[in-house]
Each structure stands twice: as C-alpha cells, then as structure tokens.
Short mmCIF file of C-alpha atoms in Angstrom, two decimals:
data_model
loop_
_atom_site.label_atom_id
_atom_site.label_comp_id
_atom_site.label_asym_id
_atom_site.label_seq_id
_atom_site.Cartn_x
_atom_site.Cartn_y
_atom_site.Cartn_z
CA UNK W 1 264.92 78.94 -11.84
CA UNK W 2 263.09 75.68 -12.70
CA UNK W 3 263.62 74.27 -9.22
CA UNK W 4 261.70 77.07 -7.46
CA UNK W 5 258.29 76.11 -8.75
CA UNK W 6 258.86 72.52 -7.58
CA UNK W 7 259.85 73.62 -4.10
CA UNK W 8 256.89 75.93 -3.88
CA UNK W 9 254.55 73.09 -4.89
CA UNK W 10 256.01 70.81 -2.23
CA UNK W 11 255.52 73.46 0.42
CA UNK W 12 251.95 74.00 -0.64
CA UNK W 13 251.16 70.25 -0.50
CA UNK W 14 252.63 70.04 2.97
CA UNK W 15 250.48 72.90 4.21
CA UNK W 16 247.31 71.36 2.75
CA UNK W 17 248.04 68.01 4.41
CA UNK W 18 248.71 69.70 7.73
CA UNK W 19 245.34 71.40 7.58
CA UNK W 20 243.28 68.38 6.44
CA UNK W 21 244.63 65.71 8.81
CA UNK W 22 243.27 67.29 12.03
CA UNK W 23 239.85 67.67 10.43
CA UNK W 24 239.76 64.02 9.30
CA UNK W 25 240.85 62.82 12.74
CA UNK W 26 238.13 64.83 14.46
CA UNK W 27 235.49 63.46 12.14
CA UNK W 28 236.60 59.88 12.74
CA UNK W 29 236.67 60.23 16.53
CA UNK W 30 233.24 61.80 16.53
CA UNK W 31 231.76 58.98 14.51
CA UNK W 32 233.27 56.32 16.75
CA UNK W 33 232.15 58.19 19.86
CA UNK W 34 228.57 58.21 18.66
CA UNK W 35 228.68 54.50 17.79
CA UNK W 36 229.83 53.39 21.26
CA UNK W 37 226.87 54.88 23.20
CA UNK W 38 224.47 53.49 20.64
CA UNK W 39 225.89 50.00 21.10
CA UNK W 40 225.74 50.35 24.88
CA UNK W 41 222.11 51.45 24.72
CA UNK W 42 221.20 48.50 22.49
CA UNK W 43 222.87 46.12 24.90
CA UNK W 44 221.07 47.60 27.89
CA UNK W 45 217.66 47.22 26.26
CA UNK W 46 218.09 43.45 25.66
CA UNK W 47 216.01 41.45 28.25
CA UNK W 48 217.94 39.36 30.74
CA UNK W 49 217.64 35.61 30.26
CA UNK W 50 215.30 34.00 32.88
CA UNK W 51 216.98 31.83 35.49
CA UNK W 52 216.89 28.13 34.86
CA UNK W 53 214.20 26.29 36.87
CA UNK W 54 215.53 24.30 39.82
CA UNK W 55 216.25 20.63 39.27
CA UNK W 56 213.75 19.10 41.69
CA UNK W 57 215.21 15.58 41.63
CA UNK W 58 218.72 16.88 42.29
CA UNK W 59 217.42 18.85 45.26
CA UNK W 60 215.68 15.72 46.60
CA UNK W 61 218.90 13.72 46.35
CA UNK W 62 220.84 16.31 48.34
CA UNK W 63 218.17 16.39 51.04
CA UNK W 64 218.21 12.71 52.02
CA UNK W 65 215.69 11.44 49.43
CA UNK W 66 218.16 10.00 46.93
CA UNK W 67 216.26 6.73 46.46
CA UNK W 68 212.96 8.51 45.81
CA UNK W 69 214.60 10.91 43.35
CA UNK W 70 216.08 7.94 41.50
CA UNK W 71 212.62 6.37 41.13
CA UNK W 72 211.22 9.64 39.75
CA UNK W 73 214.06 9.83 37.21
CA UNK W 74 213.36 6.27 36.04
CA UNK W 75 209.65 6.99 35.46
CA UNK W 76 209.20 9.15 32.32
CA UNK W 77 205.64 10.12 33.20
CA UNK W 78 206.49 11.13 36.75
CA UNK W 79 209.64 13.03 35.73
CA UNK W 80 207.92 15.08 33.00
CA UNK W 81 205.03 15.95 35.31
CA UNK W 82 207.36 17.08 38.09
CA UNK W 83 209.37 19.24 35.69
CA UNK W 84 206.24 20.83 34.23
CA UNK W 85 204.86 21.63 37.67
CA UNK W 86 208.00 23.45 38.82
CA UNK W 87 207.27 26.62 36.85
CA UNK W 88 203.73 26.94 38.20
CA UNK W 89 204.54 26.09 41.81
CA UNK W 90 204.89 22.72 43.51
CA UNK W 91 205.33 21.26 46.99
CA UNK W 92 206.86 17.78 47.20
CA UNK W 93 206.95 15.37 50.16
CA UNK W 94 209.80 12.96 49.52
CA UNK W 95 210.18 9.84 51.72
CA UNK W 96 213.59 9.40 53.29
CA UNK W 97 215.80 6.58 52.07
CA UNK W 98 215.05 4.46 55.15
CA UNK W 99 211.30 4.87 54.71
CA UNK W 100 211.43 3.97 51.01
CA UNK W 101 213.64 0.94 51.63
CA UNK W 102 210.94 -0.61 53.82
CA UNK W 103 208.31 0.03 51.15
CA UNK W 104 210.18 -1.30 48.10
CA UNK W 105 208.62 -4.82 48.11
CA UNK W 106 205.17 -3.24 47.69
CA UNK W 107 206.45 -0.76 45.10
CA UNK W 108 207.86 -3.53 42.90
CA UNK W 109 204.45 -5.19 42.68
CA UNK W 110 202.88 -2.12 41.03
CA UNK W 111 202.48 -1.62 37.28
CA UNK W 112 204.37 1.17 35.52
CA UNK W 113 201.28 3.38 35.65
CA UNK W 114 200.81 2.55 39.30
CA UNK W 115 204.41 3.43 40.09
CA UNK W 116 204.06 6.79 38.32
CA UNK W 117 200.84 7.52 40.21
CA UNK W 118 202.47 6.65 43.52
CA UNK W 119 205.42 8.98 42.86
CA UNK W 120 203.15 11.84 41.76
CA UNK W 121 200.99 11.26 44.84
CA UNK W 122 203.86 12.80 46.84
CA UNK W 123 203.44 16.33 45.43
CA UNK W 124 200.74 19.00 45.20
CA UNK W 125 200.60 21.68 42.45
CA UNK W 126 200.82 24.57 44.92
CA UNK W 127 203.79 26.18 46.63
CA UNK W 128 203.47 25.89 50.44
CA UNK W 129 205.86 27.23 53.02
CA UNK W 130 206.14 25.26 56.24
CA UNK W 131 204.18 27.96 58.01
CA UNK W 132 201.31 27.75 55.53
CA UNK W 133 201.26 23.95 55.87
CA UNK W 134 200.83 24.29 59.62
CA UNK W 135 197.68 26.32 59.06
CA UNK W 136 196.31 24.07 56.29
CA UNK W 137 194.23 21.23 57.72
CA UNK W 138 192.20 19.14 55.31
CA UNK W 139 192.37 17.27 51.99
CA UNK W 140 194.83 18.27 49.26
CA UNK W 141 194.76 17.42 45.56
CA UNK W 142 198.01 15.82 44.30
CA UNK W 143 199.79 15.63 40.94
CA UNK W 144 198.49 12.07 40.53
CA UNK W 145 194.87 13.19 40.17
CA UNK W 146 193.34 11.92 36.95
CA UNK W 147 189.70 12.99 36.68
CA UNK W 148 186.91 12.92 39.23
CA UNK W 149 186.98 9.13 39.54
CA UNK W 150 190.63 9.09 40.59
CA UNK W 151 191.04 11.79 43.20
CA UNK W 152 194.39 10.77 44.69
CA UNK W 153 193.95 13.10 47.67
CA UNK W 154 195.60 13.00 51.06
CA UNK W 155 194.77 14.85 54.26
CA UNK W 156 197.07 17.24 56.09
CA UNK W 157 196.74 17.14 59.87
CA UNK W 158 198.57 19.34 62.34
CA UNK W 159 199.09 18.79 66.03
CA UNK W 160 200.97 21.72 67.48
CA UNK W 161 204.00 22.38 65.28
CA UNK W 162 204.00 18.84 63.82
CA UNK W 163 202.78 18.56 60.22
CA UNK W 164 201.40 15.09 59.39
CA UNK W 165 199.87 13.52 56.30
CA UNK W 166 197.25 10.76 56.44
CA UNK W 167 195.73 8.56 53.72
CA UNK W 168 192.74 6.19 53.80
CA UNK W 169 194.97 3.23 52.92
CA UNK W 170 197.01 3.29 56.12
CA UNK W 171 196.45 3.77 59.83
CA UNK W 172 199.92 5.29 60.19
CA UNK W 173 200.71 8.91 59.37
CA UNK W 174 203.71 10.39 57.57
CA UNK W 175 205.38 13.21 59.47
CA UNK W 176 207.41 16.07 58.02
CA UNK W 177 210.93 15.64 59.43
CA UNK W 178 212.97 18.26 57.58
CA UNK W 179 212.80 21.08 55.05
CA UNK W 180 214.88 20.05 52.05
CA UNK W 181 214.29 23.16 49.91
CA UNK W 182 212.03 26.20 50.22
CA UNK W 183 212.24 28.94 47.63
CA UNK W 184 209.28 30.16 45.64
CA UNK W 185 207.95 28.43 43.55
CA UNK W 186 209.36 25.10 44.85
CA UNK W 187 209.21 23.55 48.31
CA UNK W 188 210.45 20.07 49.24
CA UNK W 189 209.93 18.39 52.62
CA UNK W 190 211.31 15.04 53.81
CA UNK W 191 208.74 12.69 55.39
CA UNK W 192 209.30 9.54 57.43
CA UNK W 193 206.89 7.24 55.55
CA UNK W 194 205.70 6.50 52.02
CA UNK W 195 202.26 7.95 51.20
CA UNK W 196 199.94 5.15 50.06
CA UNK W 197 196.96 6.19 47.90
CA UNK W 198 193.73 4.28 48.46
CA UNK W 199 193.37 4.05 44.67
CA UNK W 200 196.30 1.60 44.64
CA UNK W 201 196.08 -0.09 48.04
CA UNK W 202 193.27 -1.57 50.08
CA UNK W 203 191.71 0.84 52.59
CA UNK W 204 192.69 0.37 56.17
CA UNK W 205 190.20 -1.69 58.21
CA UNK W 206 188.19 0.24 60.74
CA UNK W 207 189.00 -0.78 64.33
CA UNK W 208 186.47 -3.14 65.90
CA UNK W 209 184.07 -1.41 68.29
CA UNK W 210 184.84 -1.87 71.95
CA UNK W 211 182.54 -4.36 73.76
CA UNK W 212 179.76 -2.88 75.85
CA UNK W 213 180.62 -2.64 79.53
CA UNK W 214 179.20 -5.47 81.65
CA UNK W 215 177.23 -4.41 84.71
CA UNK W 216 178.94 -5.36 87.95
CA UNK W 217 177.21 -7.85 90.25
CA UNK W 218 175.56 -6.20 93.27
CA UNK W 219 178.00 -5.95 96.06
CA UNK W 220 177.29 -7.35 99.51
CA UNK W 221 176.26 -4.90 102.12
CA UNK W 222 179.20 -3.15 103.60
CA UNK W 223 180.42 -4.46 106.92
CA UNK W 224 180.32 -0.94 108.23
CA UNK W 225 176.54 -0.93 108.01
CA UNK W 226 176.28 -4.09 110.17
CA UNK W 227 174.28 -7.28 109.66
CA UNK W 228 170.56 -7.14 109.27
CA UNK W 229 168.64 -8.45 112.30
CA UNK W 230 166.43 -11.46 111.60
CA UNK W 231 162.77 -10.57 111.54
CA UNK W 232 160.24 -12.53 113.56
CA UNK W 233 157.51 -14.30 111.64
CA UNK W 234 154.12 -13.73 113.11
CA UNK W 235 151.49 -16.28 112.14
CA UNK W 236 148.47 -14.87 110.48
CA UNK W 237 145.20 -15.03 112.44
CA UNK W 238 142.92 -17.84 111.27
CA UNK W 239 140.23 -16.70 108.94
CA UNK W 240 136.71 -18.07 108.59
CA UNK W 241 136.49 -21.68 107.59
CA UNK W 242 135.93 -22.21 103.93
CA UNK W 243 134.22 -24.98 102.04
CA UNK W 244 137.44 -27.00 101.82
CA UNK W 245 137.98 -26.81 105.57
CA UNK W 246 134.38 -27.95 106.24
CA UNK W 247 134.71 -30.87 103.84
CA UNK W 248 137.91 -31.96 105.54
CA UNK W 249 136.24 -31.86 108.95
CA UNK W 250 133.26 -33.96 107.73
CA UNK W 251 135.59 -36.58 106.30
CA UNK W 252 137.36 -36.85 109.65
CA UNK W 253 134.06 -37.40 111.54
CA UNK W 254 132.90 -40.06 109.09
CA UNK W 255 136.20 -41.88 109.40
CA UNK W 256 135.87 -42.02 113.19
CA UNK W 257 132.23 -43.19 112.95
CA UNK W 258 133.09 -45.91 110.47
CA UNK W 259 135.92 -47.08 112.64
CA UNK W 260 133.66 -47.28 115.68
CA UNK W 261 130.88 -49.11 113.78
CA UNK W 262 133.21 -51.60 112.19
CA UNK W 263 134.82 -52.43 115.56
CA UNK W 264 131.45 -53.25 117.21
CA UNK W 265 130.33 -55.57 114.37
CA UNK W 266 133.55 -57.50 114.57
CA UNK W 267 133.09 -58.02 118.34
CA UNK W 268 129.52 -59.36 117.97
CA UNK W 269 130.62 -61.83 115.28
CA UNK W 270 133.34 -63.25 117.48
CA UNK W 271 130.90 -63.70 120.39
CA UNK W 272 128.38 -65.57 118.18
CA UNK W 273 131.09 -67.86 116.89
CA UNK W 274 132.19 -68.70 120.43
CA UNK W 275 128.60 -69.66 121.49
CA UNK W 276 128.21 -71.93 118.46
CA UNK W 277 131.44 -73.76 119.27
CA UNK W 278 130.33 -74.31 122.89
CA UNK W 279 126.90 -75.75 121.91
CA UNK W 280 128.48 -78.18 119.53
CA UNK W 281 130.76 -79.47 122.22
CA UNK W 282 127.85 -80.24 124.59
CA UNK W 283 126.02 -82.29 122.01
#
C-alpha cells in the first residue's frame, strides 16, 4: 500500500517532463532563429572596405620603367607626392630604362631637391586617357610646380596619333611609346626620353636665322635671241663756233705770222753779214 503513492508520483513527474520539454525546445529554437537574421542584417549594413590604391611605382616597374621607379622610391619627397596624388587622379610619363640610362650623368649632378623636382616633372595631377591626351594640345602643370615663380610646365603636342611632349630646355621631344597602365584615377605612359625642366637646365638655344638670299648676277642674253647688231655711230653736225674755237683759230694765225716774220729777218741778217765779209776782203 505504501508503494502505490510512490509509483503514482513517478508517473506524474514523467508526464510533466514530457509536456514541458517540447515547450522549452520551441522557445529555444525561436530565440536562436530570431538572432540569426539579426546578425545577418547587421553584417549586411557594414560598409565594404575601399580598395587599396594602386602602387604606382610597382606599375612603372612592370611597364618597362624599372629604373625610373627605383629613383622615385629613393626620393622621399617624390615618393610621398606620387602616393598622395594617386587618390585624386594622376597621369605619369615614365622614361624607359634605355632613355634614363643615357640621362644618368646629368641626373647625378643635381641636388636632392633638384632630383625630386625632375621626377615630379614627369606627372600631372589629372587623370588623362590616351584619347584625351591626343586632343589636349598646350601647356600642362606638373607635380613639380612650386608657386608662380617655379612653373615646371611642359607642352603636349600631337601630330596625327602621335602624342609628344616638349620642354624649353631641349630641342628634342619625348614621344609616348606605350600605355603602361590606364584605369581611373591612374594612367601611366612610357616615353622615349627624359623630360628636362627649364628650371633645372639651360634653355635650348634658338637656331641661327638663315642668311638672306644673294641676288643672282644678271645672266647673259640667251643664245636663242641672237647677238645684238653693232650700231653705227653718226658724228654730230658741227655747231656754231664758240669763244674757245675762235681763240684757238687766232692763236694758229699768229703762230704762222710769227714764223713768217722771223724767217725773213734771219735771211736779211745773213745777207748783210755776207756783204761785210766781202768788203773787208777787198780792202
């Protein structure tokens, strides 16, 4: 009789557990189900991290401008300016390794500030596609500009599809040979010569003016036209005698008269002398 109450209590506890477990499980699953969508929504609202800016010196190295990229890396001022310009847009003109090798003796003679200015002279703070460069003729302001007194500009000139860059310090032009990288906001083009700013190098001498053309000597008459016939010279008719002519005529008459008079006197003197000689002989 004492065992019955114990058995009944065990049965009752089992029934209560059977009823409560499903309810607890449902509550737990519901709570976890609500937490998962909330976490997913929070993750979706987080802004995506911006892409890292391109490494401009690494891109130059891959595009045949390894020597130029190395010089930029070794110049703290040039490197920091290039990196800062990338985010706002930049177009760089990097000399090829062959072009820079020929220029290195001149580069070594520059000061550290001069070297940095030369490197920054090869970029403009604007993103240009190759097509936009072909339609842009005129001066451009470079990253080396430092106030109004130091412009550091170069001039873009286009002949057909060829994009060229000219500076006042050199007669030669640098030509764009290849597109190294072109993706907004960075463009890099390989050029076949180092750009020399007039702020660092002497301006190119103006060519001497060409001498004025010398007039040709008059040419002889063409044989086809024949020789000119000699012209006869006709003496002019005598004009009226002038005072000079009359004086000359008078002098001639006087000369004849004097000659005649002098001849007669001489004859009479000889005759008188002969008579005197004869008379003396007779005595």
